[in-house]
Coordinates of C-alpha atoms in Angstrom, one line a residue:
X1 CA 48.4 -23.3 -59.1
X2 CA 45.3 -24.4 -60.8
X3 CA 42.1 -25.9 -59.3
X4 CA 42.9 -29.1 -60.8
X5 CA 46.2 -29.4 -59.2
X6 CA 45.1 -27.6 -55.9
X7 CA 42.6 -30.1 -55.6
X8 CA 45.1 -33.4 -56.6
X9 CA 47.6 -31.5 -53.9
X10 CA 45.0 -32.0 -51.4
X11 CA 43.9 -35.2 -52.3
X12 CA 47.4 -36.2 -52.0
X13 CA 47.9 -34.7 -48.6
X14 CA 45.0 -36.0 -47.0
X15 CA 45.7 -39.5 -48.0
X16 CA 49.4 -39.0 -46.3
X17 CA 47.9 -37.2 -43.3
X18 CA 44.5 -37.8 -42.0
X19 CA 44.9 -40.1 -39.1
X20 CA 43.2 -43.7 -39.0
X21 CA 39.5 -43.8 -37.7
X22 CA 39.6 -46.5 -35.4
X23 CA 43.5 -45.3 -33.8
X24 CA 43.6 -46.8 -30.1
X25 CA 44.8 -45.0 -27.0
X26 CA 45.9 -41.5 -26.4
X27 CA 44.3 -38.0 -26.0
X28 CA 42.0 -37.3 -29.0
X29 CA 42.1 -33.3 -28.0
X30 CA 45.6 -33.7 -28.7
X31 CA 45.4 -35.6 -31.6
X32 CA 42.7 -33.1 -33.5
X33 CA 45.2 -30.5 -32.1
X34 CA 48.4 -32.2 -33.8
X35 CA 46.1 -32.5 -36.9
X36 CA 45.0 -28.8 -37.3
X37 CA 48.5 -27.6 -36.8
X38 CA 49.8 -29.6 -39.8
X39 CA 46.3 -28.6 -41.6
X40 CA 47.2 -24.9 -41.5
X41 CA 50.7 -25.2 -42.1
X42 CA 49.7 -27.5 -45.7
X43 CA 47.8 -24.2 -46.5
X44 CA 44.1 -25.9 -45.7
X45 CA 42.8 -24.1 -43.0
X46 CA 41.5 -21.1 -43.0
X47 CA 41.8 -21.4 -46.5
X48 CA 39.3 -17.8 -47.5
X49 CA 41.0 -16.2 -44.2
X50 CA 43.1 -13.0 -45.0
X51 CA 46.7 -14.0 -44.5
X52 CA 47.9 -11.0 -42.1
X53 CA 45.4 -13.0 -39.7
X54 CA 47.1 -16.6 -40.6
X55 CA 44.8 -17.6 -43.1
X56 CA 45.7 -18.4 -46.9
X57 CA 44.0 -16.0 -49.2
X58 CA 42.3 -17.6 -51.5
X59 CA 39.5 -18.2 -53.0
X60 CA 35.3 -19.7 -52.4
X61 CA 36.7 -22.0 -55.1
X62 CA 40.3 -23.5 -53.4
X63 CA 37.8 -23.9 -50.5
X64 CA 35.1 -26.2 -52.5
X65 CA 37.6 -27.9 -53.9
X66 CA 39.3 -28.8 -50.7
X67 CA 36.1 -29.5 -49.3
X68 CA 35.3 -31.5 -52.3
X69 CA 38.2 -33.9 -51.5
X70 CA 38.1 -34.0 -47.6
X71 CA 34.4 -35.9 -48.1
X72 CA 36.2 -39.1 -48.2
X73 CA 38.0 -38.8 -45.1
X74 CA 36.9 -38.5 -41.1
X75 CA 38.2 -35.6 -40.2
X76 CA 39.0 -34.5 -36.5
X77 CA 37.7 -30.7 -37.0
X78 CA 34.5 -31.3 -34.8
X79 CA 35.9 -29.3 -31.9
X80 CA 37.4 -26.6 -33.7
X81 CA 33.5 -26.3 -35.2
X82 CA 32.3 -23.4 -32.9
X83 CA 36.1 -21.3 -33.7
X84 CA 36.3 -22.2 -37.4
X85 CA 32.3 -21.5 -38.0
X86 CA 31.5 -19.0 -35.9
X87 CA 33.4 -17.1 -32.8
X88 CA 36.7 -16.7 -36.2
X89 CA 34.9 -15.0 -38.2
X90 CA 33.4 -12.9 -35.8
X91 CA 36.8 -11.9 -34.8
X92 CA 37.9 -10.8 -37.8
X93 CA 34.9 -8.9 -39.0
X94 CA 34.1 -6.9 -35.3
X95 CA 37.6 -7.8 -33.6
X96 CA 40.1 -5.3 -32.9
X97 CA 43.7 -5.7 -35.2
X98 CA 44.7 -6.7 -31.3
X99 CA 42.4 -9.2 -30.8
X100 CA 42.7 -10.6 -34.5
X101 CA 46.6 -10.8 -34.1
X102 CA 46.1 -13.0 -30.6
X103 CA 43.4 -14.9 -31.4
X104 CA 42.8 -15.6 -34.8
X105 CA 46.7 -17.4 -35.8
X106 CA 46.1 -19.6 -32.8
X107 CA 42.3 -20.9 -33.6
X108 CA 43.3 -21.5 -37.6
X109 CA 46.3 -23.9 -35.9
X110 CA 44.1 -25.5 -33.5
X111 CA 46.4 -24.0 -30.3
X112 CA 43.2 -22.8 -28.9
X113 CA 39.3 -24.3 -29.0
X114 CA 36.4 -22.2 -29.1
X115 CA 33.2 -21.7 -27.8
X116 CA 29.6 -19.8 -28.5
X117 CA 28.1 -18.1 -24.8
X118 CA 24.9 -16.9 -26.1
X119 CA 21.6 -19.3 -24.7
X120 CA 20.8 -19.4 -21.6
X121 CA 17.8 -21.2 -19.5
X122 CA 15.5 -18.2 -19.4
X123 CA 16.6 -16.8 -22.7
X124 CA 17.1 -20.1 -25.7
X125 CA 15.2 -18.5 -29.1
X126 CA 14.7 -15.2 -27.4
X127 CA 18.8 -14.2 -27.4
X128 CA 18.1 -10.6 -26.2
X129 CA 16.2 -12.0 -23.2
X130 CA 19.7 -13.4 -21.9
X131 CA 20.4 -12.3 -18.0
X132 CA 24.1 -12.8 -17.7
X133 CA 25.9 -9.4 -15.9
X134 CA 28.6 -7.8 -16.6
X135 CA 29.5 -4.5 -14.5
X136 CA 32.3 -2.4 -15.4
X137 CA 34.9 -2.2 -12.6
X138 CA 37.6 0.0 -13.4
X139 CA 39.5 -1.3 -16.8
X140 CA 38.0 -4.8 -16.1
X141 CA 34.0 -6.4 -16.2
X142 CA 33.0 -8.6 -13.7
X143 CA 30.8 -11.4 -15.1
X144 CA 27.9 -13.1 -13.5
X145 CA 25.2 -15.8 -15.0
X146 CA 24.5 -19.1 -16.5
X147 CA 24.7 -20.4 -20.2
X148 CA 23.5 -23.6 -21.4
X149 CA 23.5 -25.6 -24.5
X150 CA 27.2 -24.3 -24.6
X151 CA 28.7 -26.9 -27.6
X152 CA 32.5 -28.0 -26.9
X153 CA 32.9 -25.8 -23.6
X154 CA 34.5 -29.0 -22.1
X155 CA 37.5 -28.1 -24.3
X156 CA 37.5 -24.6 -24.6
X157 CA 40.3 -22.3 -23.7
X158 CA 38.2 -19.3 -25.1
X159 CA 34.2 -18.5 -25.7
X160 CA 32.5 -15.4 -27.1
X161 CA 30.0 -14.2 -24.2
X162 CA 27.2 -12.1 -24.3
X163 CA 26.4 -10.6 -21.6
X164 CA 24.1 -7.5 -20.4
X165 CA 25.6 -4.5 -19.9
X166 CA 22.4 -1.8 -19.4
X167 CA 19.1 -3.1 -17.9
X168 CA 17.7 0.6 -17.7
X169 CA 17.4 0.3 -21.7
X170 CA 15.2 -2.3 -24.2
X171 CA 16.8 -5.6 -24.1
X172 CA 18.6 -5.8 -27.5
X173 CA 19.9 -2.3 -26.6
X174 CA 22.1 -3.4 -23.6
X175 CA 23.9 -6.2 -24.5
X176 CA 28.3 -6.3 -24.8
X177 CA 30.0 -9.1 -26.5
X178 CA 33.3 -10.3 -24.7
X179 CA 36.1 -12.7 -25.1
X180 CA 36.4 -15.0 -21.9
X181 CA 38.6 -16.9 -20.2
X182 CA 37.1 -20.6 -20.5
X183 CA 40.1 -22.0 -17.7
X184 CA 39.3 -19.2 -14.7
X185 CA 38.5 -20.6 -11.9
X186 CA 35.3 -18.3 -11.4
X187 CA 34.0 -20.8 -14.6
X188 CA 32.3 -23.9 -14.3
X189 CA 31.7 -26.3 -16.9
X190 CA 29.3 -29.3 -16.6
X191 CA 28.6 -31.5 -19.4
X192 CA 25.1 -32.3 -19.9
X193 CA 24.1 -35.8 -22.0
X194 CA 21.8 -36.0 -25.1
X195 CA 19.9 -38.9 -26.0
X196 CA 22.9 -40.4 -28.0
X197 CA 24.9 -41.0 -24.6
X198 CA 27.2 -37.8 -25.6
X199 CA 28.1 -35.4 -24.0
X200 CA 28.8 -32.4 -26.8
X201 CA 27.3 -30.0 -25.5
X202 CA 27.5 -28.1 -21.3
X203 CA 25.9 -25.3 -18.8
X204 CA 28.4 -22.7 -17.9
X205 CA 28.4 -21.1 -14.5
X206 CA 30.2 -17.5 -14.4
X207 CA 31.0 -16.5 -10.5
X208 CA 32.7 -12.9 -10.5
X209 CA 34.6 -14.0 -13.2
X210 CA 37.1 -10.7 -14.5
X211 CA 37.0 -9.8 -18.1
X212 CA 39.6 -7.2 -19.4
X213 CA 38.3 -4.4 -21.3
X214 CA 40.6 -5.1 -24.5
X215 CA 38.6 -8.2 -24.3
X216 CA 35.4 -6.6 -25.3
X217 CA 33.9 -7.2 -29.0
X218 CA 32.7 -4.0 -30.3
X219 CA 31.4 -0.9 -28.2
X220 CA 29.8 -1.0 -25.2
X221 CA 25.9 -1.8 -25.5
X222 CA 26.4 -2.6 -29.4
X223 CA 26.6 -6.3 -28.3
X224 CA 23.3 -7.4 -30.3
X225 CA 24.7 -6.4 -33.7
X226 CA 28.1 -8.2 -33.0
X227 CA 25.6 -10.9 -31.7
X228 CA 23.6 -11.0 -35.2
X229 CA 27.6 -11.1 -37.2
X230 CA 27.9 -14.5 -35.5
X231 CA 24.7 -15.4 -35.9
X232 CA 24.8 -15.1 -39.5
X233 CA 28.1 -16.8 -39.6
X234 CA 26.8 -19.4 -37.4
X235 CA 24.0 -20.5 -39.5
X236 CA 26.1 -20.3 -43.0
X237 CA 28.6 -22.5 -41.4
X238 CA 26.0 -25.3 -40.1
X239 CA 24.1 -25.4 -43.4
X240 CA 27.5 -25.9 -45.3
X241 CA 28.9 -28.1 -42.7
X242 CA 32.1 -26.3 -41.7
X243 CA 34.5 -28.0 -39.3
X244 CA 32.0 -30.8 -39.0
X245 CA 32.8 -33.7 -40.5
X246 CA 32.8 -36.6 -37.9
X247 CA 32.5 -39.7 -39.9
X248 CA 33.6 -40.5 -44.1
X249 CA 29.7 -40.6 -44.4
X250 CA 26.3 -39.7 -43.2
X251 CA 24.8 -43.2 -42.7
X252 CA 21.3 -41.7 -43.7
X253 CA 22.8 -40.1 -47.0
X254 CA 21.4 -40.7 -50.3
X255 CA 25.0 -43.1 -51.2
X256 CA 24.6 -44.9 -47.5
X257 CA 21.3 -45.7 -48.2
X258 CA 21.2 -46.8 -51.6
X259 CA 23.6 -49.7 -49.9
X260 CA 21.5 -51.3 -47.6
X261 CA 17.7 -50.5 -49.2
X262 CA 15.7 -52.0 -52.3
X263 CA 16.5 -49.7 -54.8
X264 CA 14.2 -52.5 -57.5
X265 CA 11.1 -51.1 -55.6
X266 CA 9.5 -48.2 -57.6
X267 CA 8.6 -46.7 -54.6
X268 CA 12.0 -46.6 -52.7
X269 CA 13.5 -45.1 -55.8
X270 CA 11.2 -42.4 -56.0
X271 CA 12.1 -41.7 -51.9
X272 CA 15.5 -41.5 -52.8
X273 CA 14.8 -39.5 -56.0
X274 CA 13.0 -37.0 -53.3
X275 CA 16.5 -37.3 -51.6
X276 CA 19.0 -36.5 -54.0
X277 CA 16.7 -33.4 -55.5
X278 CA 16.4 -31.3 -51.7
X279 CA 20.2 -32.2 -51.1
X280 CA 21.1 -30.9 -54.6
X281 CA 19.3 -28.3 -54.0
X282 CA 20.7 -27.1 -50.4
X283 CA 24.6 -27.7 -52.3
X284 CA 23.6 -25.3 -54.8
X285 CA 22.0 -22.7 -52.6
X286 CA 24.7 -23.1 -50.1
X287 CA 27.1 -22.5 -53.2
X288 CA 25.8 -19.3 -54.3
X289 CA 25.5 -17.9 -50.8
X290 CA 29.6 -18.9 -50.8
X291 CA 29.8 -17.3 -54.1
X292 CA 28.2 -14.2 -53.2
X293 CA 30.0 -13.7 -50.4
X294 CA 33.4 -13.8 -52.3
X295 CA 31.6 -10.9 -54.4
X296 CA 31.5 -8.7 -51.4
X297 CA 27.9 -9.5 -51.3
X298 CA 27.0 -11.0 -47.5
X299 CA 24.3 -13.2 -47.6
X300 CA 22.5 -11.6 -44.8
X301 CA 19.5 -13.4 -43.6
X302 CA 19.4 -15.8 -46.3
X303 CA 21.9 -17.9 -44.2
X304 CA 18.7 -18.4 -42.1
X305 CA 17.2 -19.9 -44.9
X306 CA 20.2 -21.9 -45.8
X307 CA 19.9 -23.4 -42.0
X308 CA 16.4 -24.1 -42.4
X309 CA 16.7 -26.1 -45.5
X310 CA 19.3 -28.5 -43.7
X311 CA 17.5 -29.3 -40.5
X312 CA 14.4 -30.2 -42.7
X313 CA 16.8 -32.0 -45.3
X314 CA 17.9 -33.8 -41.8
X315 CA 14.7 -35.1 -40.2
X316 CA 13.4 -36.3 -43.7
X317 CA 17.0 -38.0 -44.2
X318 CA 16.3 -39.5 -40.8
X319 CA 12.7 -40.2 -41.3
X320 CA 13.4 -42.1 -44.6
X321 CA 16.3 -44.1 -42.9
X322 CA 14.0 -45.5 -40.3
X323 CA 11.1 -45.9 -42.8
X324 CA 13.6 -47.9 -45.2
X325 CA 15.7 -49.6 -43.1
X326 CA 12.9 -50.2 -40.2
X327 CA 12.0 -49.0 -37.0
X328 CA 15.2 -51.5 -35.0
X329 CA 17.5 -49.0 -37.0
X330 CA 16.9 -46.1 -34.8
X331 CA 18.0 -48.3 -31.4
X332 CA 21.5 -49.8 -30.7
X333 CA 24.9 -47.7 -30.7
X334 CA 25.3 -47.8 -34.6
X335 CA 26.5 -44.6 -36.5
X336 CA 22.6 -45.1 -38.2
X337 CA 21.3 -45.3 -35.1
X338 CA 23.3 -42.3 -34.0
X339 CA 22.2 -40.4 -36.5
X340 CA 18.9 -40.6 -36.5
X341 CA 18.7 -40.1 -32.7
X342 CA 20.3 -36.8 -33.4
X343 CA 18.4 -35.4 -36.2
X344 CA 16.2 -33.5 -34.5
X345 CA 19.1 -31.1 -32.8
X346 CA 19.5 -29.4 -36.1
X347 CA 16.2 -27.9 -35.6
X348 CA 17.2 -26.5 -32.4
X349 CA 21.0 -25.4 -32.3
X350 CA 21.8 -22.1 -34.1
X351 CA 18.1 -21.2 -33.7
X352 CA 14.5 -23.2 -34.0
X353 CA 13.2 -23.6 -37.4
X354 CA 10.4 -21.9 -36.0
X355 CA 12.8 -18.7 -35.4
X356 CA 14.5 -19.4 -39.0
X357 CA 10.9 -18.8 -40.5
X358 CA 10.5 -15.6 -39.0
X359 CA 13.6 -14.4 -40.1
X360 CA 13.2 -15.6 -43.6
X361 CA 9.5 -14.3 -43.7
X362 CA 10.4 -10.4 -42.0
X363 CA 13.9 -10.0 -43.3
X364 CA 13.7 -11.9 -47.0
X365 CA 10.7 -11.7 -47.9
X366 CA 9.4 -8.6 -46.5
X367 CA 6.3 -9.8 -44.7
X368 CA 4.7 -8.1 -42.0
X369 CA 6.8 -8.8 -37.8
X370 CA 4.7 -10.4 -35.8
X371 CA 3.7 -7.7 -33.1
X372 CA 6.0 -7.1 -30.1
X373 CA 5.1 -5.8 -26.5
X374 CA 8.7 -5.4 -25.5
X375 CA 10.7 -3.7 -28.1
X376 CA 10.9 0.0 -26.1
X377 CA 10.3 -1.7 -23.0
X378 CA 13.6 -1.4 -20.2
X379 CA 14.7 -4.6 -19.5
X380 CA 14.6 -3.9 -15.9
X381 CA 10.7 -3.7 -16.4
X382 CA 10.2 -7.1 -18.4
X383 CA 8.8 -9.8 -16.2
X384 CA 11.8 -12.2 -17.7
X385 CA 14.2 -10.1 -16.5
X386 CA 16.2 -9.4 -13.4
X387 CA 15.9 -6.2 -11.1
X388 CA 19.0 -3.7 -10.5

C-alpha cells in the first residue's frame, strides 16, 4: 500500500472508530482498553514495532502519516503513554525474547498499562541518587522504598522499577532495573493532585514486595544504562507527543488562538508569527530525529534537546495565551484554562530543563561537566544515601 492510501485507510478508520468525546457513563479504563485493542488489530499501534513482538513493521513514514491523520481526533491513548513511550521500547531494546513475548503483545493491545518507577523524594533530577532496595533472596528480590511523581500508577498492572542493588559501589554503579507487579499487595498507590484538580500522577510505597529474577531488565548492577535506554526513549516520546493526545486541539495552539485573538493587530500577528516559526521548527527537528532513527542512527542525547525545545515551546504557548486572551483565561475549569495551569510540568517530568541543558551542553556539544564530588564515591558513604 502507498502512503496516500495508508493514510486515506486511516483516515477512514478513525472516523468509523474513535469513540465520541463527550460519551456518558461507563468505565473510561475500559473504554481506552476496548479502543487500543481494535487500534492494534487495524494495524495502528505499534505501528514501527517489529512484528514477532506484535507490532506492524513499518516504517517512520506509515507512522507520520497516521499521526498526521489522528490530529483531528481525541484519542484515548493517554494511559497507555508511559507503555507506548517509554517502559515498550525499553523492553524490546534491553528485554529478554521472554520478557518481549509476555509483555510487549499485551501493552501494543492495551491488555496491560504501564508505568515509569524511577523519581523518588530524595532522588527527582539526581536519578542515581534513588534509595529504593532490592536484596536478592534466592531466585527472587525483595523490594523496599518509595517513588513519587509515578504518572498513571493508578492504572497500572506493570511499572519498570529501579532500584539499588550495591550500596558498597558509586551510585550509578549499583542500580538493577526490574519489571514489577503494580497489583501486589506489598504496593501502595496514592494519587497525589496537581493544581488542575487531577490526579495523573501518584507516590508508590514498596513493603517487601517479591520480584522474580526473570523479571530483571538487563544484568545485575547495569541498571543505570538500561535506565538512560528509557530515558532517551522517554524524552523522544514527550517532545513528539506519543500516546498523548487528550483533546482534538491544544487550546493555546497557533490554530486555537488565531480563533479567539485580533489577528488585524500588527503586534498579535507578529506573536503568532513567533509561534508558528519555534513549533515548525520542533516538527522538523522531531522529524529528523524519527528519520534518523529508522537509519539505524539513535538520536542519543539530542532527544534531550528535542524535550527541551517543547517545554519552552509550552510555557511561551501558555504565556501568549494568557497575554492574548487575558489574565481571567488562566482561572475557571476550561480546557484554556487547563492548559495553561499545566504548562509548567513539561519542564519538570522526563527531567528539568535545567538537567536537559547539561545534557545537551556535555553530551552534544562537548562542553566541559560541571565538576562532581561523588562520581567514585560508595553510595553507602554519600550523606543522601542510606547505611547497610
Amino acid at each position: 500500500m502507498n502512503l496516500a492510501d495508508y493514510r486515506r485507510s486511516a483516515r477512514t478508520w478513525l472516523q468509523e472508530n474513535v469513540p465520541a468525546d463527550d460519551r456518558p457513563g461507563g468505565d473510561p479504563i475500559a473504554r481506552a482498553k476496548e479502543f487500543m485493542a481494535k487500534l492494534h488489530d487495524a494495524g495502528y499501534s505499534g505501528i514501527t514495532w517489529p512484528r514477532q513482538w506484535g507490532g506492524q513493521g513499518l516504517t517512520q513514514a506509515e507512522e507520520r502519516a497516521f499521526a498526521a491523520e489522528a490530529r483531528g481526533f481525541t484519542l484515548p491513548t493517554y494511559v497507555f503513554s508511559i507503555g507506548l513511550g517509554m517502559t515498550g521500547p525499553t523492553l524490546v531494546d534491553r528485554g529478554t525474547d521472554a520478557q518481549r513475548e509476555r509483555f510487549v503483545r499485551p501493552l501494543l493491545r492495551g491488555e496491560e498499562i504501564w508505568c515509569q518507577l524511577f523519581s523518588e523524594p530524595g532522588a527527582g533530577s539526581d536519578v542515581a541518587g534513588l534509595q529504593t532496595r532490592a536484596e536478592r533472596d534466592g531466585d527472587h528480590w525483595i523490594v523496599n522504598g518509595q517513588k513519587v511523581w509515578t504518572s498513571v500508577a493508578h492504572h497500572a498492572d506493570w511499572g519498570l522499577l529501579l532500584a539499588r542493588t550495591d550500596v558498597e559501589v558509586p551510585k550509578h554503579k549499583g542500580l538493577t532495573m526490574f519489571v514489577v507487579d503494580m497489583h501486589h499487595p506489598g504496593v501502595t498507590v496514592r494519587p497525589l493532585k496537581d493544581m488542575t484538580g487531577r490526579s495523573n500522577f501518584n507516590e508508590i510505597f514498596f513493603d517487601d514486595v517479591p520480584i522474580p529474577d526473570e523479571h530483571r531488565v538487563g544484568e545485575v548492577n547495569d541498571g543505570w544504562s538500561v535506565a538512560v535506554t528509557t530515558l532517551l526513549h522517554e524524552r523522544l516520546s514527550i517532545s513528539a507527543g506519543v500516546g498523548m493526545s487528550g483533546q482534538k486541539e491544544d487550546p493555546t495552539s497557533l490554530e486555537a488562538l488565531r480563533r479567539v485573538v485580533d489577528t488585524g493587530d500588527p503586534l498579535v500577528r507578529d506573536e503568532l508569527v513567533e509561534l508558528h516559526i519555534r513549533s515548525r521548527a520542533l516538527a522538523l527537528f522531531n522529524q529528523r530525529l524519527a528519520q534518523e532513527t529508522e537509519a539505524g542512527i539513535f538520536p542519543g542525547a539530542r532527544g534531550s534537546a528535542a524535550k527541551l525545545l517543547l517545554a519552552e515551546l509550552t510555557m511561551f504557548q501558555a504565556d501568549l495565551a494568557t497575554r492574548l486572551a487575558g489574565p481571567e483565561a488562566a482561572l475557571g475549569d476550561s480546557p484554556l484554562a487547563h492548559a495553561i495551569s499545566q504548562a509548567p510540568a513539561m519542564s519538570l517530568g522526563g527531567g528539568t530543563n535545567e538537567i536537559m541543558r547539561n545534557i545537551v551542553g556535555d553530551r552534544v556539544l562537548n562542553l566541559p561537566p560541571e565538576p562532581r564530588v561523588d562520581k567514585t564515591v560508595p553510595f553507602k558513604d554519600l550523606k543522601v544515601g542510606t547505611q547497610g
